[in-house]
Amino acid sequence: MNVNTTKNLMAKALMTLGAVLTLTACAVEPALMVNTESKQAVQNYTTFSWVKDDPMFINGDFQPSQEISATLMESIKAELETKGYRFTEERTNADLVVLFSVGANEKIEFKKHPNYFSENARWMSNFQDGDVGEVTEVKVLLAGIAIDIFDREKREAVWYGSAKRKLNTQDEAVNALDSDDLSKSVQVLLTEFPKAS
């Protein structure tokens, strides 16, 4: 093999690697939107349990698999235990009870496209005049998990959190409701939950 052939092969390999890296960089996971709200202080709580034997509620147009409940129960339990709370099977003795809902819902959003790219338009005048031009309707999916934690004895909400991703296709919604993705969402979400004292 001569020097020119080797150089050509190396150049092709580098171009292929560059293309692969470019495609990988484009495959960015949709951002996780997290919302949490503390209803009251939690420093006096030490134990938790589930609100019922299967604490998962399904909310939305797409159904997760039945195995997801057990996986998410383990994820939530592990995260709360790292915060210093102790799990008990005896829910009647628990300070806190936990439930969670999983699902994906279709939603319509409206996107505005300014006219400032037309040939005769001046960018600044159209922008300042609020010339929105075309409005298109886009169907999106919001998929994720919500966790509710209650004071068992008072039957009052203590904490609420939700984590969801905005998706573009129904296929993505099915994938977003898989146990690995939802378990990652649980980890991110419960970082916001206060530690036990």
Coordinates of N, CA, C and O in Angstrom, one line a residue:
M1 N 0.9 -1.2 0.0 CA 0.0 0.0 0.0 C 0.9 1.2 0.0 O 1.8 1.4 0.8
N2 N 0.7 2.1 -1.0 CA 1.5 3.3 -1.1 C 1.0 4.4 -0.1 O 0.0 4.3 0.5
V3 N 1.8 5.5 0.0 CA 1.5 6.6 0.9 C 0.2 7.3 0.6 O -0.6 7.6 1.5
N4 N 0.0 7.5 -0.7 CA -1.3 8.2 -1.1 C -2.5 7.4 -0.8 O -3.5 8.0 -0.3
T5 N -2.5 6.1 -0.9 CA -3.6 5.2 -0.6 C -3.9 5.3 0.9 O -5.0 5.4 1.3
T6 N -2.8 5.2 1.7 CA -2.9 5.3 3.1 C -3.5 6.6 3.6 O -4.4 6.7 4.4
K7 N -3.1 7.7 3.0 CA -3.6 9.0 3.3 C -5.1 9.1 2.9 O -5.9 9.7 3.7
N8 N -5.5 8.6 1.8 CA -6.9 8.6 1.4 C -7.7 7.8 2.3 O -8.8 8.2 2.7
L9 N -7.3 6.7 2.7 CA -8.0 5.8 3.7 C -8.2 6.5 5.0 O -9.3 6.5 5.6
M10 N -7.1 7.2 5.5 CA -7.2 7.9 6.7 C -8.1 9.1 6.6 O -8.9 9.4 7.5
A11 N -8.1 9.8 5.5 CA -9.0 10.9 5.3 C -10.5 10.5 5.3 O -11.3 11.1 6.0
K12 N -10.8 9.3 4.6 CA -12.1 8.8 4.6 C -12.6 8.4 6.0 O -13.7 8.6 6.4
A13 N -11.7 7.8 6.8 CA -12.0 7.3 8.1 C -12.3 8.5 9.0 O -13.3 8.5 9.8
L14 N -11.5 9.6 8.9 CA -11.7 10.8 9.7 C -13.0 11.5 9.3 O -13.8 11.9 10.2
M15 N -13.4 11.5 8.0 CA -14.6 12.1 7.6 C -15.8 11.3 8.1 O -16.8 11.8 8.6
T16 N -15.7 9.9 8.1 CA -16.8 9.1 8.6 C -17.0 9.3 10.1 O -18.1 9.4 10.6
L17 N -15.8 9.4 10.8 CA -15.9 9.6 12.3 C -16.5 11.0 12.6 O -17.4 11.1 13.4
G18 N -16.2 12.0 11.8 CA -16.8 13.3 12.0 C -18.3 13.3 11.7 O -19.0 13.9 12.5
A19 N -18.7 12.6 10.7 CA -20.2 12.5 10.4 C -20.9 11.8 11.6 O -22.0 12.2 12.0
V20 N -20.3 10.7 12.1 CA -20.9 10.0 13.2 C -21.0 10.9 14.4 O -22.1 10.9 15.1
L21 N -19.9 11.6 14.7 CA -20.0 12.5 15.9 C -21.0 13.6 15.7 O -21.7 14.0 16.7
T22 N -21.1 14.1 14.5 CA -22.1 15.2 14.2 C -23.5 14.6 14.5 O -24.3 15.3 15.1
L23 N -23.8 13.4 14.0 CA -25.1 12.9 14.1 C -25.4 12.6 15.6 O -26.5 12.8 16.1
T24 N -24.4 12.1 16.3 CA -24.6 11.9 17.8 C -24.9 13.1 18.5 O -25.7 13.2 19.4
A25 N -24.2 14.2 18.2 CA -24.4 15.5 18.8 C -25.8 16.0 18.6 O -26.4 16.7 19.4
C26 N -26.4 15.7 17.4 CA -27.8 16.1 17.0 C -28.8 15.4 17.8 O -29.9 15.8 18.0
A27 N -28.5 14.2 18.2 CA -29.5 13.3 18.9 C -29.6 13.7 20.4 O -29.3 12.9 21.3
V28 N -30.0 14.9 20.7 CA -30.0 15.4 22.0 C -31.3 15.0 22.7 O -32.4 15.1 22.1
E29 N -31.3 14.5 23.9 CA -32.5 14.1 24.6 C -33.3 15.3 25.0 O -32.7 16.4 25.4
P30 N -34.6 15.3 24.8 CA -35.4 16.5 25.2 C -35.2 16.8 26.6 O -35.0 16.0 27.5
A31 N -35.2 18.1 26.9 CA -35.0 18.6 28.3 C -36.1 18.1 29.2 O -37.2 18.0 28.9
L32 N -35.7 17.8 30.5 CA -36.6 17.4 31.5 C -37.1 18.7 32.2 O -36.3 19.4 32.7
M33 N -38.4 18.8 32.2 CA -39.0 20.0 32.9 C -39.4 19.5 34.3 O -40.2 18.6 34.4
V34 N -38.9 20.1 35.3 CA -39.1 19.7 36.7 C -39.9 20.8 37.5 O -39.5 22.0 37.4
N35 N -40.9 20.4 38.2 CA -41.7 21.3 39.0 C -41.9 20.7 40.4 O -42.4 19.6 40.4
T36 N -41.6 21.4 41.4 CA -41.8 20.9 42.8 C -42.4 21.9 43.6 O -42.3 23.1 43.4
E37 N -43.1 21.4 44.7 CA -43.7 22.4 45.6 C -43.8 21.7 47.0 O -44.4 20.6 47.1
S38 N -43.2 22.4 48.0 CA -43.4 21.9 49.3 C -44.6 22.5 50.0 O -44.8 23.8 49.9
K39 N -45.5 21.7 50.5 CA -46.7 22.2 51.1 C -46.5 22.6 52.6 O -47.2 23.4 53.1
Q40 N -45.6 21.9 53.2 CA -45.3 22.2 54.6 C -43.9 21.6 55.0 O -43.3 20.9 54.2
A41 N -43.4 22.0 56.1 CA -42.0 21.5 56.5 C -42.1 20.0 56.8 O -43.1 19.5 57.2
V42 N -41.0 19.3 56.5 CA -41.0 17.9 56.7 C -40.0 17.4 57.8 O -39.8 16.2 57.9
Q43 N -39.4 18.3 58.5 CA -38.4 17.9 59.5 C -38.8 16.9 60.6 O -38.0 16.2 61.1
N44 N -40.1 16.8 60.8 CA -40.6 15.9 61.9 C -40.9 14.5 61.4 O -41.3 13.7 62.2
Y45 N -40.8 14.3 60.1 CA -41.1 13.0 59.5 C -39.9 12.1 59.4 O -38.8 12.6 59.1
T46 N -40.1 10.8 59.7 CA -39.0 9.9 59.6 C -39.3 8.6 58.8 O -38.4 8.0 58.2
T47 N -40.5 8.2 58.7 CA -40.9 7.0 58.0 C -41.9 7.3 56.9 O -42.6 8.2 56.8
F48 N -41.9 6.3 55.9 CA -42.8 6.5 54.8 C -43.2 5.1 54.3 O -42.6 4.1 54.6
S49 N -44.4 5.1 53.6 CA -44.9 3.9 53.0 C -45.7 4.2 51.8 O -45.7 5.4 51.4
W50 N -46.3 3.3 51.1 CA -47.1 3.6 49.9 C -48.6 3.8 50.4 O -49.1 3.3 51.3
V51 N -49.3 4.6 49.6 CA -50.7 5.0 49.9 C -51.6 3.7 49.8 O -52.6 3.7 50.4
K52 N -51.2 2.8 48.9 CA -51.9 1.5 48.7 C -50.9 0.5 48.2 O -49.7 0.9 47.8
D53 N -51.3 -0.7 48.0 CA -50.3 -1.8 47.6 C -49.7 -1.4 46.2 O -48.5 -1.6 46.1
D54 N -50.5 -1.0 45.3 CA -49.9 -0.5 44.0 C -50.2 1.0 43.9 O -51.3 1.4 43.6
P55 N -49.2 1.8 44.3 CA -49.4 3.3 44.4 C -49.3 4.0 43.0 O -49.3 5.3 43.0
M56 N -49.2 3.3 41.9 CA -49.1 4.0 40.6 C -50.5 4.2 40.0 O -51.3 3.3 39.9
F57 N -50.7 5.5 39.5 CA -51.9 5.8 38.8 C -51.5 6.2 37.4 O -50.4 6.8 37.2
I58 N -52.3 5.8 36.4 CA -52.0 6.0 35.0 C -52.8 7.2 34.6 O -54.0 7.3 34.8
N59 N -52.1 8.2 34.0 CA -52.7 9.5 33.6 C -52.3 9.8 32.2 O -51.1 10.1 32.0
G60 N -53.2 9.7 31.3 CA -52.8 10.2 29.9 C -53.3 9.2 28.9 O -54.0 8.3 29.1
D61 N -52.9 9.5 27.6 CA -53.4 8.8 26.4 C -52.6 7.6 26.1 O -53.0 6.8 25.3
F62 N -51.4 7.4 26.7 CA -50.5 6.3 26.4 C -50.3 5.5 27.7 O -50.0 6.1 28.7
Q63 N -50.4 4.2 27.6 CA -50.3 3.3 28.7 C -48.9 2.8 28.9 O -48.3 2.2 28.0
P64 N -48.3 2.9 30.1 CA -47.0 2.3 30.4 C -47.2 0.8 30.6 O -48.3 0.3 30.8
S65 N -46.1 0.1 30.5 CA -46.2 -1.4 30.8 C -46.5 -1.6 32.3 O -46.2 -0.8 33.1
Q66 N -47.1 -2.8 32.6 CA -47.5 -3.1 34.0 C -46.3 -3.3 34.9 O -46.3 -3.1 36.1
E67 N -45.1 -3.7 34.3 CA -43.9 -3.9 35.1 C -43.3 -2.6 35.6 O -42.5 -2.6 36.6
I68 N -43.7 -1.5 35.1 CA -43.1 -0.2 35.4 C -43.4 0.1 36.9 O -42.5 0.7 37.6
S69 N -44.5 -0.2 37.4 CA -44.9 0.2 38.8 C -43.9 -0.3 39.8 O -43.4 0.4 40.6
A70 N -43.5 -1.6 39.7 CA -42.5 -2.2 40.7 C -41.2 -1.5 40.5 O -40.5 -1.2 41.5
T71 N -40.7 -1.2 39.3 CA -39.4 -0.6 39.1 C -39.4 0.8 39.7 O -38.5 1.2 40.4
L72 N -40.5 1.6 39.5 CA -40.6 2.9 40.0 C -40.7 3.0 41.5 O -40.2 3.8 42.2
M73 N -41.4 2.0 42.1 CA -41.5 1.9 43.5 C -40.1 1.7 44.1 O -39.8 2.4 45.1
E74 N -39.3 0.9 43.5 CA -37.9 0.7 44.0 C -37.1 2.0 43.9 O -36.3 2.3 44.8
S75 N -37.3 2.7 42.7 CA -36.5 3.9 42.5 C -36.9 5.0 43.5 O -36.0 5.6 44.1
I76 N -38.2 5.1 43.8 CA -38.6 6.1 44.7 C -38.2 5.8 46.1 O -37.7 6.6 46.9
K77 N -38.4 4.5 46.5 CA -37.9 4.0 47.8 C -36.4 4.3 48.0 O -36.0 4.8 49.1
A78 N -35.6 3.9 47.0 CA -34.2 4.1 47.2 C -33.8 5.6 47.3 O -33.0 5.9 48.2
E79 N -34.4 6.5 46.6 CA -34.1 7.9 46.6 C -34.5 8.5 48.0 O -33.8 9.3 48.6
L80 N -35.7 8.1 48.5 CA -36.2 8.6 49.8 C -35.3 8.1 50.9 O -35.0 8.8 51.9
E81 N -34.8 6.8 50.8 CA -33.9 6.3 51.8 C -32.6 7.0 51.8 O -32.0 7.2 52.9
T82 N -32.1 7.4 50.7 CA -30.8 8.2 50.6 C -31.0 9.6 51.3 O -30.0 10.2 51.7
K83 N -32.3 10.0 51.4 CA -32.5 11.3 52.0 C -32.7 11.1 53.6 O -32.9 12.1 54.3
G84 N -32.6 9.9 54.0 CA -32.7 9.6 55.5 C -34.0 9.2 56.0 O -34.2 9.0 57.2
Y85 N -35.0 8.9 55.1 CA -36.3 8.4 55.5 C -36.3 6.9 55.5 O -35.6 6.2 54.8
R86 N -37.0 6.3 56.4 CA -37.0 4.8 56.6 C -38.4 4.3 56.1 O -39.4 4.7 56.5
F87 N -38.3 3.3 55.2 CA -39.5 2.6 54.6 C -40.1 1.7 55.6 O -39.4 0.9 56.3
T88 N -41.4 1.6 55.7 CA -42.1 0.6 56.5 C -43.2 0.0 55.7 O -43.9 0.7 55.0
E89 N -43.4 -1.3 55.8 CA -44.5 -2.0 55.2 C -45.8 -1.6 55.9 O -46.9 -1.7 55.3
E90 N -45.8 -1.3 57.2 CA -47.0 -1.0 57.9 C -47.4 0.5 57.7 O -47.0 1.4 58.4
R91 N -48.2 0.7 56.6 CA -48.6 2.0 56.2 C -49.4 2.8 57.3 O -49.3 4.0 57.4
T92 N -50.0 2.0 58.2 CA -50.8 2.7 59.3 C -49.9 3.3 60.3 O -50.3 4.1 61.1
N93 N -48.6 2.9 60.3 CA -47.6 3.5 61.2 C -46.7 4.5 60.6 O -45.8 5.1 61.2
A94 N -46.8 4.7 59.3 CA -45.9 5.6 58.5 C -46.3 7.0 58.8 O -47.4 7.4 58.9
D95 N -45.2 7.9 58.8 CA -45.5 9.3 58.9 C -46.0 9.8 57.6 O -46.9 10.7 57.5
L96 N -45.4 9.3 56.5 CA -45.7 9.8 55.1 C -46.2 8.6 54.3 O -45.7 7.5 54.5
V97 N -47.1 8.9 53.3 CA -47.5 7.9 52.3 C -47.3 8.6 51.0 O -47.4 9.8 50.8
V98 N -46.9 7.7 50.0 CA -46.5 8.2 48.7 C -47.3 7.5 47.6 O -47.7 6.3 47.7
L99 N -47.7 8.3 46.6 CA -48.3 7.8 45.4 C -47.6 8.5 44.2 O -47.0 9.5 44.4
F100 N -47.8 7.9 43.0 CA -47.2 8.5 41.8 C -48.0 8.2 40.6 O -48.8 7.2 40.6
S101 N -48.0 9.1 39.7 CA -48.7 8.9 38.4 C -47.8 9.0 37.3 O -46.8 9.8 37.3
V102 N -48.1 8.2 36.2 CA -47.2 8.1 35.1 C -48.1 8.3 33.8 O -49.2 7.8 33.8
G103 N -47.6 9.0 32.8 CA -48.4 9.0 31.6 C -47.9 10.0 30.6 O -46.9 10.6 30.8
A104 N -48.5 10.0 29.4 CA -48.2 10.9 28.3 C -49.5 11.5 27.7 O -50.4 10.7 27.5
N105 N -49.5 12.8 27.5 CA -50.7 13.4 27.0 C -50.3 14.2 25.7 O -49.3 14.9 25.7
E106 N -51.2 14.2 24.7 CA -51.1 15.0 23.6 C -51.5 16.4 23.9 O -52.5 16.6 24.6
K107 N -50.8 17.4 23.3 CA -51.2 18.8 23.5 C -50.9 19.6 22.2 O -50.0 19.2 21.5
I108 N -51.8 20.5 21.9 CA -51.6 21.4 20.7 C -50.9 22.7 21.1 O -51.3 23.3 22.1
E109 N -49.8 23.0 20.4 CA -49.2 24.3 20.7 C -49.2 25.1 19.4 O -49.3 24.5 18.3
F110 N -49.2 26.4 19.5 CA -49.2 27.3 18.3 C -47.8 28.0 18.2 O -47.3 28.6 19.2
K111 N -47.2 27.8 17.0 CA -45.9 28.4 16.8 C -46.1 29.6 15.9 O -46.8 29.6 14.8
K112 N -45.5 30.8 16.2 CA -45.6 32.0 15.4 C -44.3 32.2 14.6 O -43.2 32.0 15.2
H113 N -44.4 32.5 13.3 CA -43.3 32.6 12.5 C -43.3 34.1 11.9 O -44.2 34.4 11.1
P114 N -42.4 35.0 12.3 CA -42.4 36.3 11.8 C -42.2 36.4 10.3 O -41.6 35.5 9.7
N115 N -42.7 37.5 9.7 CA -42.5 37.7 8.3 C -41.2 38.4 7.9 O -41.1 38.8 6.8
Y116 N -40.3 38.5 8.9 CA -39.1 39.3 8.5 C -38.1 38.7 7.6 O -37.1 39.2 7.4
F117 N -38.5 37.5 7.0 CA -37.6 36.9 6.0 C -38.1 37.2 4.6 O -37.5 36.7 3.7
S118 N -39.2 37.8 4.4 CA -39.7 38.1 3.1 C -38.8 39.1 2.4 O -38.1 39.9 3.0
E119 N -38.8 39.0 1.0 CA -37.9 39.9 0.2 C -38.1 41.4 0.5 O -37.1 42.1 0.6
N120 N -39.3 41.8 0.6 CA -39.6 43.3 0.8 C -39.6 43.7 2.2 O -39.9 44.9 2.5
A121 N -39.5 42.8 3.2 CA -39.7 43.2 4.6 C -38.4 43.7 5.1 O -37.3 43.2 4.8
R122 N -38.5 44.7 6.0 CA -37.3 45.1 6.7 C -37.4 44.5 8.1 O -38.4 44.5 8.8
W123 N -36.4 43.7 8.5 CA -36.4 42.9 9.7 C -36.9 43.7 10.9 O -37.8 43.3 11.6
M124 N -36.2 44.9 11.2 CA -36.6 45.6 12.4 C -38.0 46.1 12.4 O -38.7 46.1 13.4
S125 N -38.5 46.7 11.3 CA -39.8 47.3 11.3 C -40.8 46.2 11.5 O -41.8 46.4 12.2
N126 N -40.7 45.0 10.8 CA -41.7 44.0 11.0 C -41.6 43.4 12.4 O -42.6 43.1 13.1
F127 N -40.4 43.3 13.0 CA -40.2 42.8 14.3 C -40.9 43.7 15.3 O -41.6 43.3 16.2
Q128 N -40.6 45.0 15.2 CA -41.2 46.0 16.1 C -42.7 46.2 16.0 O -43.4 46.4 16.9
D129 N -43.2 46.0 14.7 CA -44.6 46.1 14.5 C -45.4 44.9 15.0 O -46.6 44.9 14.9
G130 N -44.7 43.9 15.4 CA -45.3 42.7 15.8 C -46.0 41.9 14.7 O -47.0 41.2 14.9
D131 N -45.4 42.0 13.5 CA -46.0 41.2 12.4 C -45.6 39.8 12.5 O -44.5 39.4 12.3
V132 N -46.5 38.9 13.0 CA -46.2 37.5 13.3 C -46.2 36.7 12.0 O -45.7 35.6 12.0
G133 N -46.8 37.1 10.9 CA -46.8 36.3 9.7 C -47.7 35.1 9.9 O -48.9 35.1 10.1
E134 N -47.0 33.9 9.8 CA -47.8 32.6 9.8 C -47.8 32.0 11.2 O -46.9 32.1 12.0
V135 N -49.0 31.5 11.6 CA -49.1 30.7 12.8 C -49.4 29.3 12.5 O -50.4 29.0 11.7
T136 N -48.6 28.4 13.0 CA -48.8 26.9 12.7 C -49.2 26.2 14.0 O -48.8 26.6 15.1
E137 N -50.0 25.1 13.8 CA -50.4 24.3 14.9 C -49.5 23.1 14.9 O -49.2 22.4 13.9
V138 N -48.9 22.8 16.1 CA -48.0 21.7 16.3 C -48.5 20.8 17.4 O -48.9 21.2 18.5
K139 N -48.6 19.5 17.1 CA -49.0 18.5 18.1 C -47.7 18.0 18.8 O -46.8 17.6 18.2
V140 N -47.7 18.2 20.1 CA -46.6 17.7 21.0 C -47.1 16.7 22.0 O -48.3 16.7 22.3
L141 N -46.2 16.0 22.6 CA -46.5 15.1 23.7 C -45.7 15.5 24.9 O -44.6 15.8 24.9
L142 N -46.4 15.5 26.1 CA -45.7 15.6 27.4 C -45.8 14.3 28.1 O -46.9 13.8 28.3
A143 N -44.6 13.7 28.4 CA -44.6 12.4 29.0 C -43.7 12.5 30.3 O -42.7 13.2 30.3
G144 N -44.2 11.8 31.3 CA -43.4 11.8 32.5 C -44.1 11.2 33.7 O -44.9 10.4 33.6
I145 N -43.6 11.7 34.9 CA -44.1 11.2 36.2 C -44.4 12.3 37.2 O -43.7 13.4 37.1
A146 N -45.3 12.1 38.0 CA -45.6 13.0 39.1 C -45.6 12.2 40.4 O -46.1 11.1 40.5
I147 N -45.1 12.8 41.5 CA -45.0 12.1 42.8 C -45.7 13.0 43.8 O -45.4 14.2 43.9
D148 N -46.6 12.4 44.6 CA -47.3 13.1 45.7 C -47.0 12.5 47.0 O -47.1 11.2 47.1
I149 N -46.6 13.3 48.0 CA -46.3 12.7 49.3 C -47.2 13.4 50.3 O -47.4 14.6 50.4
F150 N -47.9 12.6 51.2 CA -48.9 13.1 52.1 C -48.5 12.8 53.6 O -47.8 11.7 53.8
D151 N -48.9 13.6 54.5 CA -48.9 13.3 55.9 C -50.1 12.3 56.1 O -51.2 12.6 55.9
R152 N -49.7 11.1 56.5 CA -50.7 10.0 56.6 C -51.8 10.3 57.6 O -53.0 10.2 57.4
E153 N -51.4 10.8 58.8 CA -52.3 11.0 59.9 C -53.3 12.2 59.6 O -54.5 12.1 59.7
K154 N -52.7 13.3 59.1 CA -53.5 14.5 58.8 C -54.2 14.4 57.5 O -55.1 15.2 57.2
R155 N -53.8 13.5 56.6 CA -54.3 13.3 55.2 C -54.1 14.6 54.5 O -55.0 15.1 53.8
E156 N -53.0 15.3 54.6 CA -52.7 16.5 54.0 C -51.4 16.4 53.1 O -50.5 15.6 53.4
A157 N -51.4 17.1 52.0 CA -50.3 17.1 51.1 C -49.1 17.7 51.7 O -49.2 18.8 52.4
V158 N -47.9 17.1 51.6 CA -46.7 17.6 52.2 C -45.8 18.1 51.0 O -45.1 19.2 51.1
W159 N -45.7 17.4 49.9 CA -44.8 17.7 48.8 C -45.4 17.1 47.5 O -46.0 16.1 47.5
Y160 N -45.1 17.9 46.4 CA -45.5 17.4 45.1 C -44.4 17.7 44.1 O -43.8 18.8 44.2
G161 N -44.2 16.8 43.2 CA -43.2 17.1 42.2 C -43.6 16.4 40.9 O -44.2 15.3 40.9
S162 N -43.2 17.0 39.8 CA -43.5 16.4 38.5 C -42.3 16.6 37.6 O -41.6 17.6 37.7
A163 N -42.0 15.6 36.8 CA -40.9 15.7 35.8 C -41.4 15.2 34.5 O -42.0 14.1 34.4
K164 N -41.3 16.0 33.4 CA -41.8 15.6 32.1 C -40.9 16.1 31.0 O -40.2 17.0 31.2
R165 N -41.1 15.4 29.9 CA -40.3 15.8 28.7 C -41.3 16.1 27.6 O -42.4 15.5 27.5
K166 N -41.0 17.1 26.7 CA -41.8 17.4 25.6 C -41.3 16.6 24.4 O -40.1 16.7 24.1
L167 N -42.1 15.8 23.8 CA -41.8 15.0 22.7 C -42.5 15.3 21.4 O -43.4 16.1 21.5
N168 N -42.1 14.7 20.3 CA -42.7 15.1 19.0 C -43.6 14.0 18.4 O -44.4 14.3 17.5
T169 N -43.3 12.7 18.7 CA -44.1 11.6 18.1 C -44.6 10.7 19.1 O -44.2 10.6 20.2
Q170 N -45.6 9.9 18.7 CA -46.2 8.9 19.5 C -45.2 7.8 19.9 O -45.2 7.3 21.0
D171 N -44.3 7.5 18.9 CA -43.3 6.5 19.2 C -42.4 6.9 20.3 O -42.0 6.1 21.2
E172 N -42.1 8.2 20.3 CA -41.2 8.7 21.4 C -42.0 8.6 22.8 O -41.4 8.4 23.8
A173 N -43.3 8.8 22.8 CA -44.1 8.8 24.0 C -44.0 7.4 24.6 O -43.8 7.2 25.8
V174 N -44.1 6.4 23.7 CA -44.0 5.0 24.2 C -42.6 4.7 24.8 O -42.5 4.2 25.9
N175 N -41.6 5.2 24.1 CA -40.2 5.1 24.7 C -40.0 5.8 26.0 O -39.3 5.4 26.8
A176 N -40.6 7.0 26.1 CA -40.4 7.8 27.3 C -41.1 7.2 28.5 O -40.7 7.6 29.6
L177 N -42.0 6.3 28.3 CA -42.7 5.7 29.4 C -42.0 4.3 29.7 O -42.6 3.4 30.3
D178 N -40.7 4.2 29.4 CA -40.1 3.0 29.8 C -39.4 3.2 31.1 O -39.2 4.3 31.6
S179 N -39.2 2.1 31.8 CA -38.8 2.2 33.2 C -37.4 2.9 33.5 O -37.3 3.6 34.5
D180 N -36.5 2.7 32.6 CA -35.2 3.3 32.7 C -35.3 4.9 32.7 O -34.7 5.6 33.6
D181 N -36.0 5.4 31.7 CA -36.1 6.8 31.6 C -36.9 7.4 32.8 O -36.5 8.4 33.3
L182 N -37.9 6.7 33.2 CA -38.7 7.2 34.3 C -37.9 7.1 35.6 O -38.0 8.0 36.5
S183 N -37.1 6.1 35.8 CA -36.3 6.0 37.0 C -35.3 7.1 37.0 O -35.0 7.7 38.1
K184 N -34.7 7.5 35.9 CA -33.8 8.7 35.9 C -34.6 9.9 36.2 O -34.0 10.8 37.0
S185 N -35.8 10.1 35.8 CA -36.6 11.2 36.1 C -36.9 11.3 37.6 O -36.9 12.3 38.2
V186 N -37.1 10.1 38.2 CA -37.3 10.0 39.7 C -36.1 10.6 40.4 O -36.2 11.3 41.4
Q187 N -34.9 10.1 40.0 CA -33.7 10.6 40.6 C -33.5 12.1 40.6 O -33.2 12.7 41.6
V188 N -33.8 12.7 39.4 CA -33.7 14.1 39.2 C -34.7 14.8 40.1 O -34.4 15.8 40.8
L189 N -35.9 14.3 40.1 CA -37.1 14.9 40.8 C -36.9 14.9 42.3 O -37.0 16.0 42.9
L190 N -36.4 13.8 42.8 CA -36.3 13.7 44.3 C -35.1 14.3 44.9 O -34.9 14.4 46.1
T191 N -34.2 14.8 44.0 CA -33.1 15.6 44.5 C -33.7 16.9 45.2 O -33.0 17.5 46.1
E192 N -34.9 17.3 44.8 CA -35.5 18.5 45.4 C -36.2 18.2 46.7 O -36.6 19.1 47.3
F193 N -36.4 16.9 47.0 CA -37.1 16.6 48.3 C -36.2 16.8 49.5 O -35.1 16.4 49.5
P194 N -36.7 17.5 50.5 CA -35.8 17.8 51.7 C -35.3 16.5 52.4 O -36.0 15.5 52.4
K195 N -34.2 16.6 53.0 CA -33.6 15.5 53.7 C -34.3 15.4 55.1 O -34.8 16.4 55.6
A196 N -34.3 14.2 55.6 CA -34.9 14.0 57.0 C -33.9 14.6 58.0 O -32.7 14.5 57.8
S197 N -34.4 15.1 59.1 CA -33.5 15.7 60.1 C -33.0 14.6 61.0 O -33.5 13.5 61.1

